[in-house]
Amino acid sequence: MTDFRLHLIVLILIVVAEKIGNISIKVGVGTIVLLPMMYALLMGVMTAPRFTKISTDKQVKTASSLLGVTLMLLMARYGTLVGPSLPKILAASPALILQEFGNLGTIIIGVPLAVFVGLKREAIGAAHSVAREPNVALIGERFGLDGAEGRGVMGVYICGTVIGTIFFGLMASLAAAYLPFHPYALAMAAGVGSASMMTAAVGSLSAMYPQMADQLAAFGAASNMLSGLDGLYMSIWMALPFAEWLYKKSYRIKYGVDPEPPVLKTLEEGKDGDAK
């Protein structure tokens, strides 16, 4: 908190990003909206030690530790929008709950694709979910993060952290421009359990539908909260078993033999990290 150089860098990035403002790009009949959040993220990456070296490794770690605090403030702000929109949210409650089944779509697409490009059991960890913190913990508890499944989930987690916000913002714009879904449905779809990804998607939608901005933020926040509550149970009871089953089927189709059995994390490994 006392690293004033870090705060100055962040302040400059925010000012530059806000000065650029929203950029709307007409693509056919639709519009793609680029938001200041995306510019700030990209410029922040470029200040890292591996690029311009404006920020040091210590400042990168400090900024990472402060991310949770800023997201708490953001979610508190979203919480103030849920109340006024509560009747509409309650009316859409079945859709908010049933949308978790949509996460199984990532498995249907992701697992076979991962196997056919050469991944083995990494495909299970990578494609069973959007690989946010609860899912990383689930894979770590069941298989250990040093195994193939752990490498898969951590790979997607890191990619999501680095480019997930940019991807979600662009994907929301494209979906709103070209798909026949109501903006509320897209806002609900943005709530996958990541506050930053949801914010980017809802920001793009709000720029395209400013008259619905508060309602979109409320639907996105409610959906994100529900994903955090029931998403993990969905992963435990449905997504992970389904991913393992589909992995075996895909592996058998590609290689003509059954895959090797998983290396489960044992009780002894959980205690001291060494297989007994």
Coordinates of C-alpha atoms in Angstrom, one line a residue:
M1 CA 0.0 0.0 0.0
T2 CA 3.0 2.3 0.5
D3 CA 4.5 1.7 -2.9
F4 CA 3.7 5.2 -4.3
R5 CA 5.5 4.4 -7.6
L6 CA 3.1 1.6 -8.2
H7 CA 0.1 3.9 -7.5
L8 CA 1.5 6.5 -9.8
I9 CA 1.9 4.0 -12.6
V10 CA -1.7 2.8 -12.1
L11 CA -3.0 6.4 -12.0
I12 CA -1.3 7.2 -15.3
L13 CA -2.6 4.1 -17.0
I14 CA -6.2 4.9 -15.8
V15 CA -6.0 8.5 -17.0
V16 CA -4.6 7.5 -20.4
A17 CA -7.2 4.7 -20.8
E18 CA -10.1 7.0 -19.8
K19 CA -8.8 9.7 -22.2
I20 CA -8.9 7.2 -25.1
G21 CA -12.5 6.3 -24.0
N22 CA -14.8 3.8 -25.7
I23 CA -14.0 3.0 -29.3
S24 CA -16.8 1.6 -31.5
I25 CA -15.9 -0.3 -34.6
K26 CA -18.6 -1.1 -37.1
V27 CA -18.4 -4.6 -38.4
G28 CA -21.1 -5.5 -40.9
V29 CA -24.5 -4.9 -39.2
G30 CA -23.0 -5.0 -35.7
T31 CA -20.6 -2.9 -33.5
I32 CA -17.6 -4.1 -31.5
V33 CA -17.0 -1.8 -28.5
L34 CA -13.5 -1.5 -27.0
L35 CA -13.5 -0.3 -23.4
P36 CA -10.9 1.6 -21.3
M37 CA -10.5 -1.4 -19.1
M38 CA -9.0 -3.3 -22.0
Y39 CA -6.5 -0.5 -22.8
A40 CA -5.5 -0.3 -19.1
L41 CA -5.0 -4.1 -19.0
L42 CA -2.9 -4.2 -22.1
M43 CA -0.8 -1.2 -21.1
G44 CA -0.3 -2.7 -17.6
V45 CA 1.0 -5.9 -19.2
M46 CA 3.5 -3.8 -21.2
T47 CA 4.9 -2.2 -18.1
A48 CA 6.0 -5.6 -16.7
P49 CA 9.6 -6.6 -16.3
R50 CA 9.5 -8.8 -19.4
F51 CA 8.6 -5.8 -21.6
T52 CA 9.4 -2.2 -20.8
K53 CA 10.5 -2.9 -17.2
I54 CA 8.6 0.2 -16.0
S55 CA 7.3 -2.0 -13.2
T56 CA 9.5 -4.3 -11.1
D57 CA 8.7 -7.9 -10.0
K58 CA 8.0 -6.7 -6.5
Q59 CA 5.4 -4.2 -7.8
V60 CA 3.8 -6.9 -10.0
K61 CA 3.3 -9.1 -6.9
T62 CA 2.0 -6.1 -4.9
A63 CA -0.5 -5.3 -7.6
S64 CA -1.7 -8.9 -7.7
S65 CA -2.3 -8.9 -3.9
L66 CA -4.4 -5.7 -4.2
L67 CA -6.6 -7.1 -7.0
G68 CA -8.8 -8.9 -4.6
V69 CA -9.4 -5.7 -2.6
T70 CA -10.4 -3.7 -5.7
L71 CA -12.7 -6.5 -6.9
M72 CA -14.5 -6.4 -3.5
L73 CA -15.2 -2.7 -3.9
L74 CA -16.4 -3.4 -7.4
M75 CA -18.8 -6.2 -6.3
A76 CA -20.1 -3.9 -3.5
R77 CA -21.0 -1.4 -6.1
Y78 CA -22.8 -4.1 -8.1
G79 CA -24.6 -5.1 -5.0
T80 CA -26.2 -1.7 -4.8
L81 CA -27.7 -2.3 -8.3
V82 CA -29.1 -5.7 -7.5
G83 CA -31.7 -4.4 -5.1
P84 CA -33.6 -2.1 -7.5
S85 CA -33.6 -4.8 -10.1
L86 CA -34.6 -7.6 -7.7
P87 CA -38.1 -8.1 -9.2
K88 CA -36.7 -8.7 -12.6
I89 CA -33.9 -11.0 -11.2
L90 CA -36.5 -13.1 -9.3
A91 CA -38.5 -13.4 -12.5
A92 CA -35.5 -14.7 -14.2
S93 CA -34.4 -17.0 -11.4
P94 CA -35.0 -20.3 -13.2
A95 CA -32.8 -19.1 -16.1
L96 CA -30.1 -17.9 -13.7
I97 CA -30.0 -21.3 -12.1
L98 CA -30.3 -23.5 -15.2
Q99 CA -27.6 -21.5 -17.0
E100 CA -25.0 -23.5 -15.0
F101 CA -25.7 -26.4 -17.3
G102 CA -24.3 -24.3 -20.1
N103 CA -20.9 -24.8 -18.6
L104 CA -21.1 -28.4 -19.8
G105 CA -20.7 -27.0 -23.4
T106 CA -17.1 -26.1 -22.7
I107 CA -16.5 -29.8 -22.0
I108 CA -18.2 -31.0 -25.2
I109 CA -16.1 -28.7 -27.3
G110 CA -12.9 -28.4 -25.2
V111 CA -12.1 -32.0 -24.2
P112 CA -12.2 -33.6 -27.7
L113 CA -10.3 -30.6 -29.2
A114 CA -7.6 -30.8 -26.5
V115 CA -7.2 -34.5 -27.1
F116 CA -6.9 -34.2 -30.8
V117 CA -4.2 -31.5 -30.6
G118 CA -2.1 -33.8 -28.4
L119 CA -3.0 -33.2 -24.8
K120 CA -3.5 -36.1 -22.5
R121 CA -5.1 -35.9 -19.0
E122 CA -4.3 -32.1 -19.1
A123 CA -7.6 -31.9 -21.1
I124 CA -9.7 -32.8 -18.1
G125 CA -8.3 -30.0 -15.9
A126 CA -8.3 -27.5 -18.7
A127 CA -11.8 -28.1 -20.1
H128 CA -14.0 -29.1 -17.2
S129 CA -14.7 -25.5 -16.3
V130 CA -13.6 -21.9 -16.9
A131 CA -10.8 -22.7 -14.4
R132 CA -11.3 -20.0 -11.7
E133 CA -10.1 -20.3 -8.1
P134 CA -12.7 -22.8 -6.9
N135 CA -12.0 -25.1 -9.9
V136 CA -8.2 -24.9 -9.3
A137 CA -8.8 -25.9 -5.7
L138 CA -11.0 -28.8 -6.8
I139 CA -8.4 -30.2 -9.2
G140 CA -5.7 -29.6 -6.7
E141 CA -7.6 -31.5 -4.0
R142 CA -8.5 -34.4 -6.2
F143 CA -5.4 -34.8 -8.4
G144 CA -2.8 -32.4 -7.1
L145 CA -1.6 -29.4 -9.0
D146 CA 1.7 -31.0 -10.0
G147 CA 0.0 -33.7 -12.1
A148 CA -1.3 -33.5 -15.6
E149 CA -4.8 -32.3 -14.6
G150 CA -3.2 -29.7 -12.4
R151 CA -1.1 -28.4 -15.4
G152 CA -4.2 -28.2 -17.5
V153 CA -6.3 -26.2 -15.0
M154 CA -3.4 -23.9 -14.2
G155 CA -2.7 -23.3 -17.9
V156 CA -6.3 -22.2 -18.5
Y157 CA -6.3 -20.2 -15.2
I158 CA -3.2 -18.2 -16.2
C159 CA -4.6 -17.6 -19.8
G160 CA -7.9 -16.5 -18.3
T161 CA -6.1 -14.1 -16.0
V162 CA -4.0 -12.6 -18.7
I163 CA -6.4 -12.4 -21.7
G164 CA -9.8 -13.5 -20.3
T165 CA -10.9 -9.9 -19.6
I166 CA -10.1 -8.8 -23.2
F167 CA -11.7 -11.9 -24.7
F168 CA -14.9 -11.6 -22.7
G169 CA -15.3 -7.9 -23.6
L170 CA -14.9 -8.6 -27.3
M171 CA -17.0 -11.7 -27.2
A172 CA -19.9 -9.8 -25.5
S173 CA -19.8 -7.2 -28.2
L174 CA -19.8 -9.8 -31.0
A175 CA -22.6 -11.8 -29.4
A176 CA -24.7 -8.6 -28.9
A177 CA -24.1 -7.6 -32.5
Y178 CA -24.6 -10.9 -34.3
L179 CA -26.6 -13.3 -32.1
P180 CA -30.4 -13.1 -31.5
F181 CA -30.1 -13.0 -27.7
H182 CA -31.7 -10.5 -25.3
P183 CA -29.1 -8.2 -23.6
Y184 CA -30.3 -9.6 -20.2
A185 CA -29.4 -13.2 -21.4
L186 CA -25.9 -12.0 -22.5
A187 CA -25.4 -10.3 -19.1
M188 CA -26.4 -13.5 -17.3
A189 CA -24.0 -15.5 -19.5
A190 CA -21.2 -13.1 -18.5
G191 CA -21.4 -14.3 -14.9
V192 CA -19.1 -17.3 -15.0
G193 CA -17.5 -16.8 -11.6
S194 CA -14.9 -14.2 -12.5
A195 CA -15.6 -10.6 -11.4
S196 CA -13.1 -9.1 -13.9
M197 CA -14.4 -11.1 -16.9
M198 CA -18.0 -10.3 -16.0
T199 CA -17.2 -6.6 -15.6
A200 CA -15.6 -6.5 -19.0
A201 CA -18.5 -8.2 -20.7
V202 CA -21.2 -6.2 -18.9
G203 CA -19.2 -3.0 -19.7
S204 CA -19.3 -3.8 -23.4
L205 CA -23.0 -4.6 -23.2
S206 CA -23.7 -1.4 -21.3
A207 CA -21.9 0.7 -23.9
M208 CA -24.2 -0.9 -26.6
Y209 CA -27.3 -0.6 -24.5
P210 CA -26.8 2.4 -22.2
Q211 CA -30.5 2.6 -21.4
M212 CA -30.2 -0.9 -19.7
A213 CA -26.8 -0.3 -18.0
D214 CA -28.0 -0.7 -14.4
Q215 CA -30.1 -3.8 -15.2
L216 CA -27.3 -5.4 -17.1
A217 CA -24.9 -4.9 -14.3
A218 CA -27.4 -6.3 -11.8
F219 CA -28.1 -9.4 -13.9
G220 CA -24.3 -10.0 -14.4
A221 CA -23.6 -9.6 -10.7
A222 CA -26.4 -11.9 -9.7
S223 CA -25.3 -14.5 -12.2
N224 CA -21.7 -14.2 -11.1
M225 CA -22.7 -14.7 -7.5
L226 CA -24.8 -17.8 -8.3
S227 CA -22.0 -19.2 -10.4
G228 CA -19.7 -18.9 -7.4
L229 CA -22.3 -20.7 -5.2
D230 CA -23.5 -23.6 -7.3
G231 CA -20.8 -23.7 -10.0
L232 CA -18.4 -25.7 -7.8
Y233 CA -21.1 -28.3 -7.0
M234 CA -21.9 -28.5 -10.7
S235 CA -18.2 -29.2 -11.3
I236 CA -18.0 -31.9 -8.6
W237 CA -21.1 -33.8 -9.5
M238 CA -21.5 -33.3 -13.2
A239 CA -18.7 -31.5 -15.1
L240 CA -15.6 -33.4 -13.8
P241 CA -17.2 -36.9 -14.2
F242 CA -18.4 -35.9 -17.6
A243 CA -15.0 -34.5 -18.6
E244 CA -13.3 -37.7 -17.6
W245 CA -15.8 -39.9 -19.5
L246 CA -15.5 -37.8 -22.6
Y247 CA -11.7 -37.8 -22.3
K248 CA -11.7 -41.6 -22.4
K249 CA -14.0 -41.7 -25.4
S250 CA -11.9 -39.1 -27.3
Y251 CA -8.6 -40.8 -26.4
R252 CA -9.9 -44.2 -27.6
I253 CA -11.0 -42.7 -30.9
K254 CA -7.7 -41.0 -31.5
Y255 CA -5.2 -43.6 -30.2
G256 CA -7.3 -46.8 -30.4
V257 CA -6.5 -47.8 -26.8
D258 CA -7.8 -46.9 -23.4
P259 CA -6.0 -44.0 -21.6
E260 CA -3.9 -44.6 -18.5
P261 CA -5.8 -44.4 -15.2
P262 CA -5.6 -41.1 -13.3
V263 CA -3.0 -40.6 -10.6
L264 CA -5.2 -39.5 -7.7
K265 CA -3.8 -37.4 -4.9
T266 CA -3.5 -39.7 -1.8
L267 CA -4.0 -38.8 1.8
E268 CA -0.2 -39.1 2.4
E269 CA 0.6 -36.8 -0.5
G270 CA -1.9 -34.3 0.9
K271 CA 0.0 -34.3 4.2
D272 CA 3.6 -34.3 3.3
G273 CA 3.7 -34.1 -0.6
D274 CA 5.4 -37.5 -1.0
A275 CA 3.7 -40.6 -2.3
K276 CA 3.8 -43.4 0.2

